[in-house]
Amino acid sequence: TAAPGTPPAAKRFDVYRNNVHASLIDALEAAFPAVERLVGRDFFRAAARIHLESGMPERGTLIGFGGGFPHFLDHFPPLRTLPYLGDVARLELLWLQAYHAADAQPLDPAVFARMGREDISVLRPALHPSLRIFSSRYPVAEIWRTNREDEEVKPVALNAGGDALIVVRPAADVLIYKLPPQQIAFLRALREGANFGEAALTLPPASIVGLSALLQELGRKGVFAAAATQ
């Protein structure tokens, strides 16, 4: 029996649910700061509440929470004039994934300088566990960067073309690099299990000839882990 003056069970549950919602909205706000800045805090929190009404997280941890938020933004009618917003949110998710990924020692890129092309071609590299690959038809890296890092948001030309990006954390900091689309295709092939020679078929002829130089360049970005290659 409840003590005298205790609110009814339904009211107590509503208070609990509102507190949970507020905590989850706070978590989304922390995970998507660039998105929040783009739409404003009040709009963000209202949209986040609508998103949560479609389903609460099933796991007891907030790690990985928010995975469905970019898709929600893509299809949220009030955001039709901001078609790039979902991809900005996807980039923020990849940043978080890279941040929370397992630590690994990057491979010394000088390894490739000491090897011949035939030896390199048969190797299957270990990609760094933090590596994420992302392509967008919008200039999302610049949109993300100015809304995350600049005191005053700079204008971004949406017709400037899309981005082909990698997100990686070889040490303490998460880094975002723009790459040529052919290099992104090369990395995707490696991620699917190709060796260097097989993946090089995605590259233009000049890059295949300079494969060692390309691998050194990618190695300096922290793309490869020091785990054994095969």
Short mmCIF file of C-alpha atoms in Angstrom, two decimals:
data_model
loop_
_atom_site.label_atom_id
_atom_site.label_comp_id
_atom_site.label_asym_id
_atom_site.label_seq_id
_atom_site.Cartn_x
_atom_site.Cartn_y
_atom_site.Cartn_z
CA THR A 1 0.00 0.00 0.00
CA ALA A 2 1.37 3.44 -0.90
CA ALA A 3 2.04 5.93 1.86
CA PRO A 4 -0.47 8.76 2.31
CA GLY A 5 0.15 11.55 -0.18
CA THR A 6 2.01 9.28 -2.63
CA PRO A 7 1.09 10.09 -6.27
CA PRO A 8 -0.84 7.39 -8.14
CA ALA A 9 1.23 4.71 -9.87
CA ALA A 10 0.43 6.04 -13.34
CA LYS A 11 1.63 9.50 -12.40
CA ARG A 12 4.82 8.10 -10.85
CA PHE A 13 5.46 6.15 -14.04
CA ASP A 14 4.95 9.30 -16.15
CA VAL A 15 7.54 11.12 -14.05
CA TYR A 16 9.96 8.20 -14.47
CA ARG A 17 9.36 8.03 -18.22
CA ASN A 18 9.89 11.78 -18.61
CA ASN A 19 13.15 11.54 -16.67
CA VAL A 20 14.33 8.67 -18.88
CA HIS A 21 13.37 10.59 -22.01
CA ALA A 22 15.24 13.66 -20.79
CA SER A 23 18.36 11.56 -20.12
CA LEU A 24 18.20 9.97 -23.56
CA ILE A 25 17.69 13.33 -25.24
CA ASP A 26 20.75 14.58 -23.35
CA ALA A 27 22.67 11.58 -24.71
CA LEU A 28 21.60 12.36 -28.28
CA GLU A 29 22.55 15.99 -27.76
CA ALA A 30 26.03 14.93 -26.65
CA ALA A 31 26.39 12.52 -29.58
CA PHE A 32 25.26 14.94 -32.31
CA PRO A 33 26.57 18.42 -31.41
CA ALA A 34 26.95 19.54 -35.04
CA VAL A 35 23.38 18.53 -35.84
CA GLU A 36 22.14 20.35 -32.76
CA ARG A 37 23.97 23.52 -33.77
CA LEU A 38 22.56 23.33 -37.29
CA VAL A 39 18.92 23.16 -36.15
CA GLY A 40 19.07 24.86 -32.75
CA ARG A 41 18.78 23.32 -29.30
CA ASP A 42 15.01 23.62 -28.88
CA PHE A 43 14.26 22.08 -32.27
CA PHE A 44 16.84 19.34 -31.70
CA ARG A 45 15.35 18.30 -28.37
CA ALA A 46 11.81 18.33 -29.76
CA ALA A 47 12.89 16.21 -32.74
CA ALA A 48 14.83 13.85 -30.46
CA ARG A 49 11.72 13.33 -28.33
CA ILE A 50 9.68 12.44 -31.41
CA HIS A 51 12.44 10.04 -32.47
CA LEU A 52 12.41 8.34 -29.06
CA GLU A 53 8.65 7.88 -29.21
CA SER A 54 9.21 5.46 -32.10
CA GLY A 55 11.25 3.15 -29.88
CA MET A 56 13.42 3.23 -26.78
CA PRO A 57 16.90 1.64 -26.71
CA GLU A 58 16.78 -2.06 -25.86
CA ARG A 59 20.31 -2.30 -24.48
CA GLY A 60 21.25 -1.23 -20.98
CA THR A 61 24.20 0.82 -22.23
CA LEU A 62 24.20 4.05 -24.21
CA ILE A 63 27.27 3.00 -26.23
CA GLY A 64 26.05 2.77 -29.79
CA PHE A 65 22.82 4.58 -28.90
CA GLY A 66 21.54 6.87 -31.64
CA GLY A 67 22.22 4.58 -34.58
CA GLY A 68 18.75 5.17 -36.00
CA PHE A 69 18.83 8.94 -35.60
CA PRO A 70 20.37 9.75 -39.03
CA HIS A 71 17.63 7.75 -40.78
CA PHE A 72 15.02 9.58 -38.72
CA LEU A 73 16.50 12.94 -39.79
CA ASP A 74 16.42 11.84 -43.44
CA HIS A 75 12.66 11.33 -43.26
CA PHE A 76 11.56 13.98 -40.74
CA PRO A 77 9.27 16.30 -42.78
CA PRO A 78 10.30 19.60 -41.09
CA LEU A 79 13.90 18.97 -42.23
CA ARG A 80 13.20 18.61 -45.94
CA THR A 81 15.15 21.82 -46.59
CA LEU A 82 18.25 20.32 -44.91
CA PRO A 83 18.78 17.14 -46.95
CA TYR A 84 22.42 16.83 -45.84
CA LEU A 85 21.56 16.65 -42.13
CA GLY A 86 21.27 12.86 -42.00
CA ASP A 87 24.76 12.48 -43.45
CA VAL A 88 26.18 14.98 -40.96
CA ALA A 89 24.65 12.80 -38.24
CA ARG A 90 26.19 9.69 -39.82
CA LEU A 91 29.60 11.33 -39.75
CA GLU A 92 29.11 12.18 -36.08
CA LEU A 93 28.24 8.53 -35.38
CA LEU A 94 31.38 7.36 -37.18
CA TRP A 95 33.43 9.82 -35.14
CA LEU A 96 32.00 8.29 -31.96
CA GLN A 97 32.62 4.75 -33.19
CA ALA A 98 36.23 5.58 -33.98
CA TYR A 99 36.63 7.23 -30.59
CA HIS A 100 35.35 4.15 -28.76
CA ALA A 101 37.12 1.60 -31.00
CA ALA A 102 39.85 -0.66 -29.65
CA ASP A 103 43.33 0.84 -29.43
CA ALA A 104 45.92 -0.51 -31.86
CA GLN A 105 49.45 0.43 -32.80
CA PRO A 106 49.53 1.84 -36.35
CA LEU A 107 51.76 0.08 -38.85
CA ASP A 108 55.01 1.91 -39.62
CA PRO A 109 54.49 3.14 -43.22
CA ALA A 110 58.22 2.71 -43.89
CA VAL A 111 57.54 -1.04 -44.07
CA PHE A 112 56.15 -0.54 -47.57
CA ALA A 113 59.20 1.40 -48.74
CA ARG A 114 61.39 -1.63 -47.99
CA MET A 115 59.27 -4.08 -50.00
CA GLY A 116 59.02 -4.82 -53.71
CA ARG A 117 55.76 -4.52 -55.58
CA GLU A 118 55.30 -8.28 -55.97
CA ASP A 119 55.80 -8.83 -52.24
CA ILE A 120 53.33 -6.07 -51.41
CA SER A 121 50.68 -7.37 -53.82
CA VAL A 122 50.13 -10.66 -51.98
CA LEU A 123 49.75 -9.11 -48.53
CA ARG A 124 46.41 -8.83 -46.76
CA PRO A 125 46.68 -5.94 -44.33
CA ALA A 126 45.20 -5.54 -40.90
CA LEU A 127 43.11 -2.39 -41.05
CA HIS A 128 43.11 -0.23 -37.96
CA PRO A 129 40.09 -1.14 -35.78
CA SER A 130 39.02 2.50 -35.59
CA LEU A 131 38.90 2.94 -39.38
CA ARG A 132 35.53 3.99 -40.77
CA ILE A 133 34.80 4.71 -44.45
CA PHE A 134 32.05 7.07 -45.55
CA SER A 135 30.85 8.67 -48.77
CA SER A 136 28.24 11.42 -49.10
CA ARG A 137 26.93 13.49 -51.97
CA TYR A 138 27.24 16.53 -49.72
CA PRO A 139 30.36 18.33 -48.37
CA VAL A 140 29.64 16.92 -44.92
CA ALA A 141 33.19 17.14 -43.56
CA GLU A 142 33.23 20.92 -43.95
CA ILE A 143 29.69 21.24 -42.57
CA TRP A 144 30.64 19.05 -39.61
CA ARG A 145 33.92 20.83 -38.95
CA THR A 146 32.59 24.38 -38.93
CA ASN A 147 29.66 23.41 -36.70
CA ARG A 148 31.91 21.51 -34.29
CA GLU A 149 35.02 23.65 -34.17
CA ASP A 150 34.35 27.23 -35.30
CA GLU A 151 33.07 29.94 -32.98
CA GLU A 152 31.24 31.46 -35.93
CA VAL A 153 29.81 28.99 -38.43
CA LYS A 154 31.23 29.48 -41.91
CA PRO A 155 29.05 29.17 -45.02
CA VAL A 156 29.46 25.94 -46.96
CA ALA A 157 28.66 25.65 -50.67
CA LEU A 158 26.37 22.64 -50.95
CA ASN A 159 27.00 22.45 -54.70
CA ALA A 160 30.75 22.03 -54.14
CA GLY A 161 30.46 18.26 -54.54
CA GLY A 162 30.33 15.31 -52.20
CA ASP A 163 32.87 13.83 -49.81
CA ALA A 164 34.76 10.53 -49.73
CA LEU A 165 36.08 10.24 -46.19
CA ILE A 166 37.89 8.07 -43.72
CA VAL A 167 37.56 8.47 -39.96
CA VAL A 168 40.37 6.97 -37.90
CA ARG A 169 41.93 7.21 -34.44
CA PRO A 170 45.54 5.99 -34.69
CA ALA A 171 46.41 7.62 -31.35
CA ALA A 172 44.44 9.84 -28.97
CA ASP A 173 42.62 12.02 -31.49
CA VAL A 174 39.95 11.07 -34.01
CA LEU A 175 40.97 12.29 -37.46
CA ILE A 176 38.89 12.82 -40.60
CA TYR A 177 40.53 12.77 -44.03
CA LYS A 178 39.12 13.47 -47.48
CA LEU A 179 40.38 10.95 -50.04
CA PRO A 180 39.94 10.53 -53.79
CA PRO A 181 37.01 8.19 -54.53
CA GLN A 182 39.40 5.60 -56.04
CA GLN A 183 41.26 5.34 -52.74
CA ILE A 184 37.97 4.87 -50.92
CA ALA A 185 37.12 2.02 -53.32
CA PHE A 186 40.58 0.56 -52.65
CA LEU A 187 40.02 0.63 -48.88
CA ARG A 188 36.55 -0.88 -49.22
CA ALA A 189 38.06 -3.76 -51.19
CA LEU A 190 40.65 -4.30 -48.45
CA ARG A 191 37.92 -4.25 -45.83
CA GLU A 192 36.10 -6.98 -47.76
CA GLY A 193 39.18 -9.20 -47.58
CA ALA A 194 41.14 -8.43 -50.75
CA ASN A 195 44.92 -8.42 -50.69
CA PHE A 196 46.78 -5.35 -51.90
CA GLY A 197 47.12 -6.67 -55.44
CA GLU A 198 43.42 -7.48 -55.74
CA ALA A 199 42.35 -4.18 -54.21
CA ALA A 200 44.69 -2.28 -56.54
CA LEU A 201 42.43 -3.24 -59.46
CA THR A 202 40.10 -0.47 -58.25
CA LEU A 203 42.84 2.14 -58.84
CA PRO A 204 43.82 4.00 -62.00
CA PRO A 205 46.98 2.64 -63.71
CA ALA A 206 49.26 5.39 -62.38
CA SER A 207 48.29 4.56 -58.79
CA ILE A 208 48.90 0.84 -59.34
CA VAL A 209 52.42 1.62 -60.50
CA GLY A 210 52.91 3.78 -57.41
CA LEU A 211 51.24 1.34 -55.01
CA SER A 212 54.06 1.51 -52.46
CA ALA A 213 53.81 5.31 -52.32
CA LEU A 214 50.03 5.13 -51.91
CA LEU A 215 50.32 2.63 -49.05
CA GLN A 216 52.89 4.81 -47.34
CA GLU A 217 50.53 7.78 -47.66
CA LEU A 218 47.62 5.80 -46.21
CA GLY A 219 49.92 4.40 -43.53
CA ARG A 220 50.84 7.91 -42.40
CA LYS A 221 47.13 8.52 -41.87
CA GLY A 222 46.94 5.50 -39.54
CA VAL A 223 44.84 3.29 -41.81
CA PHE A 224 46.80 0.08 -41.11
CA ALA A 225 47.37 -1.65 -37.78
CA ALA A 226 50.69 -3.16 -36.78
CA ALA A 227 49.11 -6.62 -36.47
CA ALA A 228 50.65 -9.17 -38.80
CA THR A 229 49.80 -9.01 -42.47
CA GLN A 230 49.23 -12.28 -44.31
#
